[in-house]
mmCIF file of C-alpha atoms and ligand atoms in Angstrom:
data_model
loop_
_atom_site.group_PDB
_atom_site.id
_atom_site.type_symbol
_atom_site.label_atom_id
_atom_site.label_comp_id
_atom_site.label_asym_id
_atom_site.label_seq_id
_atom_site.Cartn_x
_atom_site.Cartn_y
_atom_site.Cartn_z
ATOM 1 C CA MET V 1227 -87.727 -67.248 -101.280
ATOM 2 C CA ILE V 1228 -90.060 -64.776 -102.992
ATOM 3 C CA TYR V 1229 -91.826 -66.526 -105.845
ATOM 4 C CA LEU V 1230 -92.361 -64.363 -108.932
ATOM 5 C CA ASP V 1231 -92.692 -67.126 -111.518
ATOM 6 C CA TYR V 1232 -96.425 -67.943 -111.613
ATOM 7 C CA ALA V 1233 -96.313 -68.267 -115.412
ATOM 8 C CA ALA V 1234 -94.028 -71.282 -114.974
ATOM 9 C CA THR V 1235 -96.314 -72.947 -112.472
ATOM 10 C CA THR V 1236 -98.473 -72.245 -109.419
ATOM 11 C CA PRO V 1237 -98.878 -73.936 -106.027
ATOM 12 C CA VAL V 1238 -101.957 -76.147 -105.698
ATOM 13 C CA ASP V 1239 -104.845 -74.312 -103.991
ATOM 14 C CA GLN V 1240 -105.728 -75.943 -100.645
ATOM 15 C CA ARG V 1241 -109.398 -76.204 -101.726
ATOM 16 C CA VAL V 1242 -108.297 -78.021 -104.881
ATOM 17 C CA LEU V 1243 -106.151 -80.431 -102.896
ATOM 18 C CA ASP V 1244 -109.060 -81.100 -100.514
ATOM 19 C CA ALA V 1245 -111.303 -81.940 -103.470
ATOM 20 C CA MET V 1246 -108.711 -84.351 -104.867
ATOM 21 C CA MET V 1247 -107.802 -86.295 -101.731
ATOM 22 C CA PRO V 1248 -110.785 -88.718 -101.521
ATOM 23 C CA TYR V 1249 -109.979 -90.036 -105.004
ATOM 24 C CA PHE V 1250 -106.569 -91.436 -104.093
ATOM 25 C CA ARG V 1251 -107.401 -93.937 -101.350
ATOM 26 C CA GLU V 1252 -111.155 -94.068 -100.713
ATOM 27 C CA ASN V 1253 -112.786 -93.703 -104.135
ATOM 28 C CA TYR V 1254 -109.959 -95.246 -106.096
ATOM 29 C CA GLY V 1255 -112.092 -97.181 -108.579
ATOM 30 C CA ASN V 1256 -111.486 -97.308 -112.303
ATOM 31 C CA PRO V 1257 -114.184 -95.202 -113.986
ATOM 32 C CA SER V 1258 -114.574 -97.898 -116.633
ATOM 33 C CA SER V 1259 -115.410 -100.626 -114.065
ATOM 34 C CA VAL V 1260 -119.019 -101.776 -113.698
ATOM 35 C CA HIS V 1261 -119.087 -102.129 -109.887
ATOM 36 C CA ARG V 1262 -120.018 -99.421 -107.400
ATOM 37 C CA LEU V 1263 -116.455 -98.277 -106.784
ATOM 38 C CA GLY V 1264 -116.039 -97.794 -110.515
ATOM 39 C CA GLN V 1265 -119.340 -95.963 -110.738
ATOM 40 C CA LYS V 1266 -118.258 -93.598 -107.987
ATOM 41 C CA ALA V 1267 -115.152 -92.722 -109.953
ATOM 42 C CA GLU V 1268 -117.209 -92.365 -113.108
ATOM 43 C CA SER V 1269 -119.600 -89.938 -111.388
ATOM 44 C CA ALA V 1270 -116.639 -87.852 -110.226
ATOM 45 C CA LEU V 1271 -115.324 -87.826 -113.770
ATOM 46 C CA ASP V 1272 -118.740 -86.829 -115.161
ATOM 47 C CA ALA V 1273 -119.081 -84.070 -112.571
ATOM 48 C CA ALA V 1274 -115.604 -82.751 -113.427
ATOM 49 C CA ARG V 1275 -116.444 -82.757 -117.126
ATOM 50 C CA GLU V 1276 -119.628 -80.800 -116.457
ATOM 51 C CA LYS V 1277 -117.776 -78.308 -114.272
ATOM 52 C CA VAL V 1278 -115.212 -77.657 -116.996
ATOM 53 C CA ALA V 1279 -117.913 -77.449 -119.675
ATOM 54 C CA ALA V 1280 -119.780 -74.846 -117.588
ATOM 55 C CA VAL V 1281 -116.710 -72.572 -117.521
ATOM 56 C CA LEU V 1282 -116.050 -73.083 -121.241
ATOM 57 C CA HIS V 1283 -119.746 -72.749 -122.211
ATOM 58 C CA CYS V 1284 -119.679 -75.989 -124.132
ATOM 59 C CA ARG V 1285 -121.099 -79.517 -123.913
ATOM 60 C CA PRO V 1286 -119.474 -82.011 -121.533
ATOM 61 C CA ASP V 1287 -118.798 -84.398 -124.418
ATOM 62 C CA GLU V 1288 -116.627 -81.727 -126.042
ATOM 63 C CA ILE V 1289 -114.128 -81.995 -123.154
ATOM 64 C CA ILE V 1290 -111.156 -84.374 -123.541
ATOM 65 C CA PHE V 1291 -108.993 -84.797 -120.450
ATOM 66 C CA THR V 1292 -105.269 -85.166 -121.179
ATOM 67 C CA SER V 1293 -102.066 -85.543 -119.176
ATOM 68 C CA CYS V 1294 -101.055 -81.865 -119.552
ATOM 69 C CA GLY V 1295 -101.341 -78.740 -121.657
ATOM 70 C CA THR V 1296 -98.585 -79.993 -123.936
ATOM 71 C CA GLU V 1297 -100.539 -83.158 -124.664
ATOM 72 C CA ALA V 1298 -103.667 -81.141 -125.446
ATOM 73 C CA ASP V 1299 -101.647 -79.060 -127.953
ATOM 74 C CA ASN V 1300 -100.196 -82.222 -129.500
ATOM 75 C CA LEU V 1301 -103.594 -83.890 -129.844
ATOM 76 C CA ALA V 1302 -105.103 -80.725 -131.331
ATOM 77 C CA LEU V 1303 -102.438 -80.103 -133.952
ATOM 78 C CA ARG V 1304 -101.490 -83.625 -134.946
ATOM 79 C CA GLY V 1305 -105.009 -84.971 -134.623
ATOM 80 C CA ALA V 1306 -106.670 -82.184 -136.598
ATOM 81 C CA ALA V 1307 -103.951 -81.886 -139.263
ATOM 82 C CA MET V 1308 -104.053 -85.630 -140.008
ATOM 83 C CA ALA V 1309 -107.840 -85.878 -140.023
ATOM 84 C CA ARG V 1310 -108.190 -82.817 -142.181
ATOM 85 C CA ARG V 1311 -105.649 -84.019 -144.738
ATOM 86 C CA ASN V 1312 -107.389 -87.399 -144.890
ATOM 87 C CA ALA V 1313 -110.715 -85.703 -145.581
ATOM 88 C CA THR V 1314 -109.687 -82.882 -147.923
ATOM 89 C CA GLY V 1315 -106.021 -83.273 -148.891
ATOM 90 C CA GLU V 1316 -105.258 -79.868 -147.321
ATOM 91 C CA LYS V 1317 -101.676 -79.584 -146.124
ATOM 92 C CA TRP V 1318 -100.913 -76.095 -144.873
ATOM 93 C CA ILE V 1319 -100.552 -75.381 -141.156
ATOM 94 C CA LEU V 1320 -100.398 -71.754 -140.012
ATOM 95 C CA THR V 1321 -98.893 -70.746 -136.695
ATOM 96 C CA ALA V 1322 -96.421 -68.203 -135.257
ATOM 97 C CA LYS V 1323 -92.902 -68.085 -133.841
ATOM 98 C CA THR V 1324 -94.356 -66.732 -130.600
ATOM 99 C CA GLU V 1325 -96.173 -69.989 -129.807
ATOM 100 C CA HIS V 1326 -95.154 -72.250 -126.935
ATOM 101 C CA HIS V 1327 -92.891 -75.111 -128.034
ATOM 102 C CA ALA V 1328 -95.776 -77.516 -127.418
ATOM 103 C CA VAL V 1329 -97.341 -75.991 -130.549
ATOM 104 C CA SER V 1330 -94.325 -74.828 -132.582
ATOM 105 C CA LYS V 1331 -92.307 -78.063 -132.210
ATOM 106 C CA THR V 1332 -95.387 -80.133 -133.028
ATOM 107 C CA ALA V 1333 -95.987 -78.044 -136.156
ATOM 108 C CA GLU V 1334 -92.321 -78.448 -137.128
ATOM 109 C CA GLN V 1335 -92.542 -82.207 -136.688
ATOM 110 C CA LEU V 1336 -95.668 -82.329 -138.859
ATOM 111 C CA GLU V 1337 -93.679 -80.518 -141.546
ATOM 112 C CA LYS V 1338 -90.451 -82.538 -141.263
ATOM 113 C CA GLU V 1339 -91.802 -86.034 -140.657
ATOM 114 C CA TYR V 1340 -95.357 -86.070 -141.955
ATOM 115 C CA GLY V 1341 -95.274 -84.026 -145.170
ATOM 116 C CA PHE V 1342 -97.298 -81.019 -144.056
ATOM 117 C CA LEU V 1343 -96.436 -77.473 -145.133
ATOM 118 C CA LEU V 1344 -95.834 -74.889 -142.445
ATOM 119 C CA GLU V 1345 -96.093 -71.115 -142.575
ATOM 120 C CA TRP V 1346 -95.068 -68.797 -139.738
ATOM 121 C CA LEU V 1347 -97.464 -65.864 -139.599
ATOM 122 C CA ASP V 1348 -96.219 -62.304 -139.315
ATOM 123 C CA ILE V 1349 -96.411 -60.820 -135.848
ATOM 124 C CA ASN V 1350 -96.620 -57.149 -134.923
ATOM 125 C CA GLU V 1351 -94.194 -55.246 -132.677
ATOM 126 C CA HIS V 1352 -95.984 -56.540 -129.558
ATOM 127 C CA GLY V 1353 -95.879 -60.150 -130.637
ATOM 128 C CA ALA V 1354 -99.541 -60.382 -131.623
ATOM 129 C CA VAL V 1355 -100.924 -61.901 -134.808
ATOM 130 C CA THR V 1356 -103.418 -59.657 -136.573
ATOM 131 C CA PRO V 1357 -106.483 -60.872 -138.516
ATOM 132 C CA GLU V 1358 -104.875 -59.267 -141.600
ATOM 133 C CA SER V 1359 -101.751 -61.406 -141.356
ATOM 134 C CA LEU V 1360 -103.871 -64.550 -140.966
ATOM 135 C CA THR V 1361 -106.107 -63.574 -143.914
ATOM 136 C CA LYS V 1362 -103.059 -62.983 -146.096
ATOM 137 C CA ALA V 1363 -101.637 -66.452 -145.385
ATOM 138 C CA ILE V 1364 -104.758 -68.556 -145.965
ATOM 139 C CA CYS V 1365 -104.992 -70.394 -149.279
ATOM 140 C CA SER V 1366 -107.331 -73.035 -150.673
ATOM 141 C CA ASP V 1367 -104.977 -75.712 -149.332
ATOM 142 C CA THR V 1368 -104.900 -74.509 -145.683
ATOM 143 C CA ALA V 1369 -105.934 -77.109 -143.105
ATOM 144 C CA LEU V 1370 -105.684 -75.243 -139.822
ATOM 145 C CA ALA V 1371 -104.296 -72.353 -137.823
ATOM 146 C CA SER V 1372 -103.039 -72.485 -134.237
ATOM 147 C CA LEU V 1373 -102.571 -69.235 -132.322
ATOM 148 C CA MET V 1374 -102.338 -68.777 -128.578
ATOM 149 C CA LEU V 1375 -104.770 -66.770 -126.473
ATOM 150 C CA ALA V 1376 -102.029 -65.212 -124.321
ATOM 151 C CA ASN V 1377 -98.281 -65.523 -124.588
ATOM 152 C CA ASN V 1378 -96.393 -67.156 -121.718
ATOM 153 C CA GLU V 1379 -93.141 -65.250 -122.315
ATOM 154 C CA ILE V 1380 -94.301 -61.724 -123.111
ATOM 155 C CA GLY V 1381 -97.891 -61.717 -121.841
ATOM 156 C CA THR V 1382 -99.416 -60.368 -125.069
ATOM 157 C CA ILE V 1383 -103.046 -61.278 -125.719
ATOM 158 C CA ASN V 1384 -103.962 -62.259 -129.282
ATOM 159 C CA PRO V 1385 -107.308 -61.106 -130.769
ATOM 160 C CA ILE V 1386 -108.563 -64.695 -130.825
ATOM 161 C CA ALA V 1387 -112.245 -63.976 -131.492
ATOM 162 C CA ASP V 1388 -111.318 -61.944 -134.589
ATOM 163 C CA LEU V 1389 -108.750 -64.500 -135.740
ATOM 164 C CA ALA V 1390 -111.238 -67.347 -135.307
ATOM 165 C CA LYS V 1391 -113.768 -65.396 -137.398
ATOM 166 C CA VAL V 1392 -111.250 -65.198 -140.239
ATOM 167 C CA ALA V 1393 -110.631 -68.937 -139.925
ATOM 168 C CA LYS V 1394 -114.328 -69.717 -139.976
ATOM 169 C CA ALA V 1395 -115.002 -67.464 -142.981
ATOM 170 C CA ASN V 1396 -112.277 -69.356 -144.847
ATOM 171 C CA ASN V 1397 -113.389 -72.781 -143.662
ATOM 172 C CA ILE V 1398 -110.179 -73.736 -141.852
ATOM 173 C CA LEU V 1399 -109.899 -75.231 -138.371
ATOM 174 C CA PHE V 1400 -108.794 -72.964 -135.549
ATOM 175 C CA HIS V 1401 -106.951 -74.048 -132.408
ATOM 176 C CA THR V 1402 -105.926 -71.827 -129.525
ATOM 177 C CA ASP V 1403 -103.458 -72.638 -126.759
ATOM 178 C CA ALA V 1404 -105.118 -71.028 -123.722
ATOM 179 C CA VAL V 1405 -102.841 -72.733 -121.188
ATOM 180 C CA GLN V 1406 -101.298 -69.495 -119.947
ATOM 181 C CA ALA V 1407 -104.427 -67.383 -120.444
ATOM 182 C CA ALA V 1408 -106.971 -69.396 -118.464
ATOM 183 C CA ALA V 1409 -105.781 -68.092 -115.100
ATOM 184 C CA TYR V 1410 -106.988 -64.578 -115.960
ATOM 185 C CA LEU V 1411 -108.964 -64.465 -119.206
ATOM 186 C CA ASP V 1412 -112.433 -65.628 -120.127
ATOM 187 C CA VAL V 1413 -112.202 -68.997 -121.868
ATOM 188 C CA ASN V 1414 -115.754 -69.070 -123.230
ATOM 189 C CA VAL V 1415 -115.465 -71.025 -126.493
ATOM 190 C CA GLU V 1416 -118.642 -69.471 -127.869
ATOM 191 C CA THR V 1417 -117.376 -65.904 -127.642
ATOM 192 C CA LEU V 1418 -113.881 -66.992 -128.711
ATOM 193 C CA GLY V 1419 -115.339 -68.986 -131.605
ATOM 194 C CA VAL V 1420 -112.551 -71.591 -131.651
ATOM 195 C CA ASP V 1421 -112.781 -75.236 -132.760
ATOM 196 C CA LEU V 1422 -110.072 -76.501 -130.419
ATOM 197 C CA MET V 1423 -108.657 -75.069 -127.178
ATOM 198 C CA SER V 1424 -105.943 -76.358 -124.807
ATOM 199 C CA LEU V 1425 -105.809 -75.850 -121.030
ATOM 200 C CA GLY V 1426 -103.335 -77.026 -118.384
ATOM 201 C CA GLY V 1427 -104.150 -77.362 -114.682
ATOM 202 C CA HIS V 1428 -100.932 -76.205 -113.042
ATOM 203 C CA LYS V 1429 -101.063 -72.670 -114.443
ATOM 204 C CA PHE V 1430 -104.166 -71.871 -112.356
ATOM 205 C CA TYR V 1431 -103.497 -73.493 -108.973
ATOM 206 C CA GLY V 1432 -104.411 -76.995 -110.083
ATOM 207 C CA PRO V 1433 -102.096 -80.005 -110.123
ATOM 208 C CA LYS V 1434 -99.361 -80.585 -112.684
ATOM 209 C CA GLY V 1435 -99.846 -83.423 -115.130
ATOM 210 C CA VAL V 1436 -103.441 -82.808 -116.162
ATOM 211 C CA GLY V 1437 -104.937 -80.804 -119.007
ATOM 212 C CA THR V 1438 -107.952 -80.487 -121.245
ATOM 213 C CA LEU V 1439 -108.582 -80.218 -124.931
ATOM 214 C CA TYR V 1440 -111.888 -78.675 -125.956
ATOM 215 C CA VAL V 1441 -113.044 -80.219 -129.252
ATOM 216 C CA ARG V 1442 -116.021 -78.561 -130.939
ATOM 217 C CA LYS V 1443 -118.706 -81.086 -131.891
ATOM 218 C CA GLY V 1444 -118.122 -82.305 -135.428
ATOM 219 C CA THR V 1445 -114.379 -81.535 -135.443
ATOM 220 C CA LYS V 1446 -112.602 -84.689 -136.582
ATOM 221 C CA LEU V 1447 -109.356 -85.700 -134.878
ATOM 222 C CA ILE V 1448 -107.130 -88.731 -135.361
ATOM 223 C CA PRO V 1449 -106.634 -90.152 -131.820
ATOM 224 C CA HIS V 1450 -103.027 -90.063 -130.673
ATOM 225 C CA MET V 1451 -103.478 -92.614 -127.880
ATOM 226 C CA THR V 1452 -105.309 -95.713 -128.988
ATOM 227 C CA GLY V 1453 -106.532 -98.287 -126.542
ATOM 228 C CA GLY V 1454 -109.547 -98.741 -124.324
ATOM 229 C CA GLY V 1455 -111.752 -96.075 -125.823
ATOM 230 C CA GLN V 1456 -111.671 -93.581 -122.937
ATOM 231 C CA GLU V 1457 -112.255 -89.871 -123.592
ATOM 232 C CA TYR V 1458 -114.569 -90.551 -126.552
ATOM 233 C CA SER V 1459 -111.827 -92.722 -128.082
ATOM 234 C CA LEU V 1460 -109.613 -89.663 -128.678
ATOM 235 C CA ARG V 1461 -107.298 -90.249 -125.743
ATOM 236 C CA ALA V 1462 -107.307 -93.795 -124.446
ATOM 237 C CA GLY V 1463 -105.921 -94.712 -121.030
ATOM 238 C CA THR V 1464 -107.520 -94.946 -117.594
ATOM 239 C CA GLN V 1465 -108.372 -91.413 -116.521
ATOM 240 C CA ASN V 1466 -106.405 -89.814 -113.697
ATOM 241 C CA VAL V 1467 -109.511 -89.220 -111.586
ATOM 242 C CA PRO V 1468 -108.011 -87.264 -108.640
ATOM 243 C CA TYR V 1469 -106.100 -84.944 -110.960
ATOM 244 C CA ILE V 1470 -109.108 -84.409 -113.212
ATOM 245 C CA VAL V 1471 -111.225 -83.596 -110.137
ATOM 246 C CA GLY V 1472 -108.517 -81.122 -109.081
ATOM 247 C CA PHE V 1473 -108.294 -79.615 -112.557
ATOM 248 C CA ALA V 1474 -112.045 -78.976 -112.682
ATOM 249 C CA GLU V 1475 -112.186 -77.404 -109.222
ATOM 250 C CA ALA V 1476 -109.156 -75.203 -109.981
ATOM 251 C CA LEU V 1477 -110.728 -74.005 -113.225
ATOM 252 C CA ARG V 1478 -114.053 -73.323 -111.510
ATOM 253 C CA LEU V 1479 -112.277 -71.259 -108.841
ATOM 254 C CA ALA V 1480 -110.240 -69.400 -111.481
ATOM 255 C CA ALA V 1481 -113.461 -68.378 -113.236
ATOM 256 C CA GLU V 1482 -115.273 -67.527 -109.999
ATOM 257 C CA GLU V 1483 -112.380 -65.486 -108.577
ATOM 258 C CA ARG V 1484 -111.088 -64.046 -111.849
ATOM 259 C CA GLU V 1485 -111.992 -60.435 -111.063
ATOM 260 C CA ALA V 1486 -110.616 -60.502 -107.533
ATOM 261 C CA ARG V 1487 -107.383 -62.199 -108.637
ATOM 262 C CA THR V 1488 -106.953 -59.655 -111.430
ATOM 263 C CA ALA V 1489 -107.630 -56.744 -109.076
ATOM 264 C CA HIS V 1490 -104.949 -58.113 -106.749
ATOM 265 C CA VAL V 1491 -102.108 -58.582 -109.257
ATOM 266 C CA LYS V 1492 -102.666 -55.806 -111.786
ATOM 267 C CA PRO V 1493 -101.659 -52.773 -109.674
ATOM 268 C CA LEU V 1494 -98.613 -54.672 -108.392
ATOM 269 C CA ARG V 1495 -97.683 -55.560 -111.973
ATOM 270 C CA ASP V 1496 -98.143 -51.949 -113.105
ATOM 271 C CA HIS V 1497 -95.956 -50.772 -110.239
ATOM 272 C CA ILE V 1498 -93.171 -53.101 -111.393
ATOM 273 C CA ILE V 1499 -93.374 -51.942 -115.007
ATOM 274 C CA GLY V 1500 -93.462 -48.221 -114.175
ATOM 275 C CA ASN V 1501 -90.700 -48.445 -111.630
ATOM 276 C CA LEU V 1502 -88.289 -50.677 -113.553
ATOM 277 C CA LEU V 1503 -88.408 -48.749 -116.809
ATOM 278 C CA GLU V 1504 -87.525 -45.607 -114.808
ATOM 279 C CA ALA V 1505 -84.914 -47.135 -112.531
ATOM 280 C CA VAL V 1506 -82.979 -49.218 -115.060
ATOM 281 C CA PRO V 1507 -81.277 -47.528 -118.021
ATOM 282 C CA ASP V 1508 -81.436 -49.383 -121.358
ATOM 283 C CA SER V 1509 -84.512 -51.370 -120.371
ATOM 284 C CA LYS V 1510 -87.605 -52.114 -122.450
ATOM 285 C CA LEU V 1511 -90.921 -53.763 -121.767
ATOM 286 C CA THR V 1512 -91.523 -56.737 -124.091
ATOM 287 C CA GLY V 1513 -95.009 -57.538 -125.343
ATOM 288 C CA HIS V 1514 -98.018 -55.264 -125.379
ATOM 289 C CA PRO V 1515 -98.049 -52.366 -122.877
ATOM 290 C CA GLU V 1516 -101.775 -52.776 -122.010
ATOM 291 C CA ASN V 1517 -103.239 -55.716 -123.834
ATOM 292 C CA ARG V 1518 -101.330 -58.273 -121.772
ATOM 293 C CA LEU V 1519 -101.980 -60.718 -118.938
ATOM 294 C CA PRO V 1520 -102.636 -58.746 -115.728
ATOM 295 C CA ASN V 1521 -100.012 -60.656 -113.701
ATOM 296 C CA HIS V 1522 -97.281 -60.474 -116.326
ATOM 297 C CA ALA V 1523 -94.290 -58.128 -116.637
ATOM 298 C CA SER V 1524 -91.474 -58.908 -119.072
ATOM 299 C CA PHE V 1525 -88.401 -56.940 -120.027
ATOM 300 C CA VAL V 1526 -85.181 -56.931 -121.969
ATOM 301 C CA PHE V 1527 -82.059 -55.248 -120.617
ATOM 302 C CA LYS V 1528 -79.238 -54.346 -122.992
ATOM 303 C CA ASP V 1529 -75.870 -56.049 -122.435
ATOM 304 C CA VAL V 1530 -77.053 -58.317 -119.634
ATOM 305 C CA ASP V 1531 -76.651 -62.097 -119.505
ATOM 306 C CA GLY V 1532 -80.208 -63.132 -118.631
ATOM 307 C CA ASN V 1533 -79.152 -66.446 -117.136
ATOM 308 C CA LEU V 1534 -76.587 -64.810 -114.899
ATOM 309 C CA LEU V 1535 -79.200 -62.304 -113.768
ATOM 310 C CA LEU V 1536 -81.536 -65.166 -112.853
ATOM 311 C CA GLN V 1537 -78.815 -66.807 -110.788
ATOM 312 C CA MET V 1538 -78.104 -63.527 -109.005
ATOM 313 C CA LEU V 1539 -81.810 -63.065 -108.309
ATOM 314 C CA ASP V 1540 -82.011 -66.619 -107.013
ATOM 315 C CA SER V 1541 -79.117 -65.965 -104.633
ATOM 316 C CA ALA V 1542 -80.867 -62.800 -103.486
ATOM 317 C CA GLY V 1543 -84.033 -64.820 -102.768
ATOM 318 C CA PHE V 1544 -86.188 -64.199 -105.854
ATOM 319 C CA ALA V 1545 -87.542 -66.864 -108.201
ATOM 320 C CA CYS V 1546 -88.010 -65.323 -111.662
ATOM 321 C CA SER V 1547 -87.653 -66.519 -115.194
ATOM 322 C CA SER V 1548 -86.113 -65.381 -118.447
ATOM 323 C CA GLY V 1549 -87.532 -65.914 -121.871
ATOM 324 C CA SER V 1550 -84.156 -67.215 -122.810
ATOM 325 C CA ALA V 1551 -83.470 -70.878 -123.353
ATOM 326 C CA CYS V 1552 -79.758 -70.324 -122.979
ATOM 327 C CA LYS V 1553 -77.495 -72.893 -121.458
ATOM 328 C CA THR V 1554 -74.189 -72.015 -119.841
ATOM 329 C CA GLY V 1555 -71.541 -71.825 -122.534
ATOM 330 C CA ASN V 1556 -74.063 -71.768 -125.380
ATOM 331 C CA PRO V 1557 -76.304 -68.777 -124.893
ATOM 332 C CA GLU V 1558 -79.116 -68.547 -127.424
ATOM 333 C CA PRO V 1559 -81.737 -65.863 -127.155
ATOM 334 C CA SER V 1560 -85.352 -66.990 -126.901
ATOM 335 C CA GLU V 1561 -87.149 -67.511 -130.215
ATOM 336 C CA VAL V 1562 -90.038 -65.365 -129.021
ATOM 337 C CA ILE V 1563 -87.819 -62.386 -128.127
ATOM 338 C CA THR V 1564 -85.877 -62.849 -131.367
ATOM 339 C CA ALA V 1565 -89.139 -62.949 -133.346
ATOM 340 C CA LEU V 1566 -89.954 -59.511 -131.899
ATOM 341 C CA GLY V 1567 -86.876 -58.226 -133.726
ATOM 342 C CA TYR V 1568 -84.537 -57.508 -130.803
ATOM 343 C CA SER V 1569 -80.839 -57.716 -131.603
ATOM 344 C CA ARG V 1570 -78.725 -60.230 -129.703
ATOM 345 C CA ASP V 1571 -77.303 -57.681 -127.227
ATOM 346 C CA TRP V 1572 -80.862 -56.987 -126.064
ATOM 347 C CA ALA V 1573 -82.445 -60.398 -126.595
ATOM 348 C CA LEU V 1574 -80.026 -62.258 -124.298
ATOM 349 C CA GLY V 1575 -81.027 -60.059 -121.360
ATOM 350 C CA SER V 1576 -84.667 -60.995 -120.934
ATOM 351 C CA LEU V 1577 -86.498 -61.231 -117.619
ATOM 352 C CA ARG V 1578 -90.054 -62.348 -116.835
ATOM 353 C CA ILE V 1579 -91.767 -61.498 -113.554
ATOM 354 C CA THR V 1580 -95.172 -63.077 -113.041
ATOM 355 C CA LEU V 1581 -97.380 -62.570 -109.988
ATOM 356 C CA GLY V 1582 -100.040 -64.601 -108.270
ATOM 357 C CA VAL V 1583 -102.318 -64.995 -105.271
ATOM 358 C CA ASN V 1584 -99.505 -65.042 -102.699
ATOM 359 C CA THR V 1585 -97.673 -62.001 -104.057
ATOM 360 C CA THR V 1586 -97.669 -58.993 -101.712
ATOM 361 C CA ALA V 1587 -96.730 -55.314 -102.065
ATOM 362 C CA GLU V 1588 -93.777 -56.023 -99.741
ATOM 363 C CA HIS V 1589 -92.494 -58.706 -102.130
ATOM 364 C CA ILE V 1590 -92.598 -56.223 -104.990
ATOM 365 C CA ASP V 1591 -90.938 -53.417 -103.003
ATOM 366 C CA SER V 1592 -88.145 -55.708 -101.964
ATOM 367 C CA PHE V 1593 -87.726 -56.942 -105.546
ATOM 368 C CA LEU V 1594 -87.612 -53.399 -106.932
ATOM 369 C CA LYS V 1595 -85.019 -52.444 -104.322
ATOM 370 C CA THR V 1596 -82.789 -55.346 -105.315
ATOM 371 C CA LEU V 1597 -82.987 -55.577 -109.095
ATOM 372 C CA PRO V 1598 -81.281 -52.361 -110.351
ATOM 373 C CA SER V 1599 -78.012 -53.073 -108.533
ATOM 374 C CA LEU V 1600 -78.013 -56.685 -109.730
ATOM 375 C CA ILE V 1601 -78.413 -55.489 -113.303
ATOM 376 C CA GLU V 1602 -75.508 -53.106 -112.824
ATOM 377 C CA LYS V 1603 -73.396 -55.997 -111.548
ATOM 378 C CA ALA V 1604 -74.444 -58.245 -114.430
ATOM 379 C CA ARG V 1605 -73.567 -55.484 -116.891
ATOM 380 C CA ALA V 1606 -70.151 -54.994 -115.350
ATOM 381 C CA LEU V 1607 -69.479 -58.741 -115.683
ATOM 382 C CA ASN V 1608 -70.701 -58.619 -119.291
ATOM 383 C CA GLN V 1609 -67.985 -56.060 -120.125
ATOM 384 C CA ARG V 1610 -65.201 -58.462 -119.229
HETATM 385 C C1 PLP P 3003 -97.225 -74.074 -119.648
HETATM 386 C C2 PLP P 3003 -97.682 -73.933 -121.052
HETATM 387 C C3 PLP P 3003 -97.850 -75.056 -121.883
HETATM 388 C C4 PLP P 3003 -97.520 -76.447 -121.424
HETATM 389 O O1 PLP P 3003 -98.411 -76.916 -120.466
HETATM 390 P P1 PLP P 3003 -97.987 -78.177 -119.541
HETATM 391 O O2 PLP P 3003 -99.236 -78.486 -118.797
HETATM 392 O O3 PLP P 3003 -96.873 -77.693 -118.684
HETATM 393 O O4 PLP P 3003 -97.590 -79.252 -120.471
HETATM 394 C C5 PLP P 3003 -98.321 -74.856 -123.162
HETATM 395 N N1 PLP P 3003 -98.600 -73.634 -123.612
HETATM 396 C C6 PLP P 3003 -98.452 -72.527 -122.868
HETATM 397 C C7 PLP P 3003 -98.803 -71.197 -123.432
HETATM 398 C C8 PLP P 3003 -97.989 -72.645 -121.558
HETATM 399 O O5 PLP P 3003 -97.831 -71.549 -120.811
#
């Protein structure tokens, strides 16, 4: 199997796994316990927090460990929206149709069940939100905006520093989902200028089931897990020490090796894009042509059933992904691809190819040899 789905998840780095192992069976203490075993776990937790803070250029007490990227998004949106409304009465939440469901579904729930007002910001042809479209939407009753650093489906990078400046000038809170971005982009919260930022470990060779929310000092959140007061009382529950240790080491390595990892995937990615657009008629790149994640190639193919194409690729030995959330019998194009304005005959045929540390030039050559004929087959089946 050739794995070309690193945006979905990544294998755990051996060095990360090695760092985690002692915290399962030797140093298994509860970081809240007073005895030495507890203190050992607490030191590991403190060290992990400092490691993460060093990459983010923030204070350790601005780091909240969560159970995943999704939880970080939930805590950011729900926590900030509630706290802000309590303090000021402000009710508007601004976000975009291109966001991950962890953000968009949370925003929709806040609207439907909790009385907030929700506005979807305009996106440009590449799926980015411009500072102008954010400026236009802000009113005196706006509580917060949430816009992702890089898009998981189409790879487009949002101008977060500029967007956060607009938010700051208008005195609204700004959250960014950097879960997909952190593997390749700088996540320095000072240069980004954000109040809240979500990360998830398994997108950068860390374990699944652990994430982080950065919370700028002074930003009020309503806790969404109440209990024993862990994580500065914002996210109660005994910390998952081995996973947090793994998360921190994976993030440190991602920052340290960012340039080398980018230099490895980018030419391979560019080869895929150049070759596919030439070799496959009625094909288009989705997302921004340059300002996109360096490991990310995404396409739409006219009159192709994206799910069928994925199955064919799987049979041929390639693990890829489509933007489409379609189920057999009820195909629905992805909301992100639809938001870009593609008609249904294009939007249903989406394909995402994402590369990583184990990807080789041979993998890509073999993929490029296989794909055009599979698309032809899928198109022929689509005619019937
Ligand atoms: C993967 C992903 C998430 C969800 O993270 P989990 O850790 O899997 O919960 C959220 N946002 C984006 C952009 C992602 O790519």
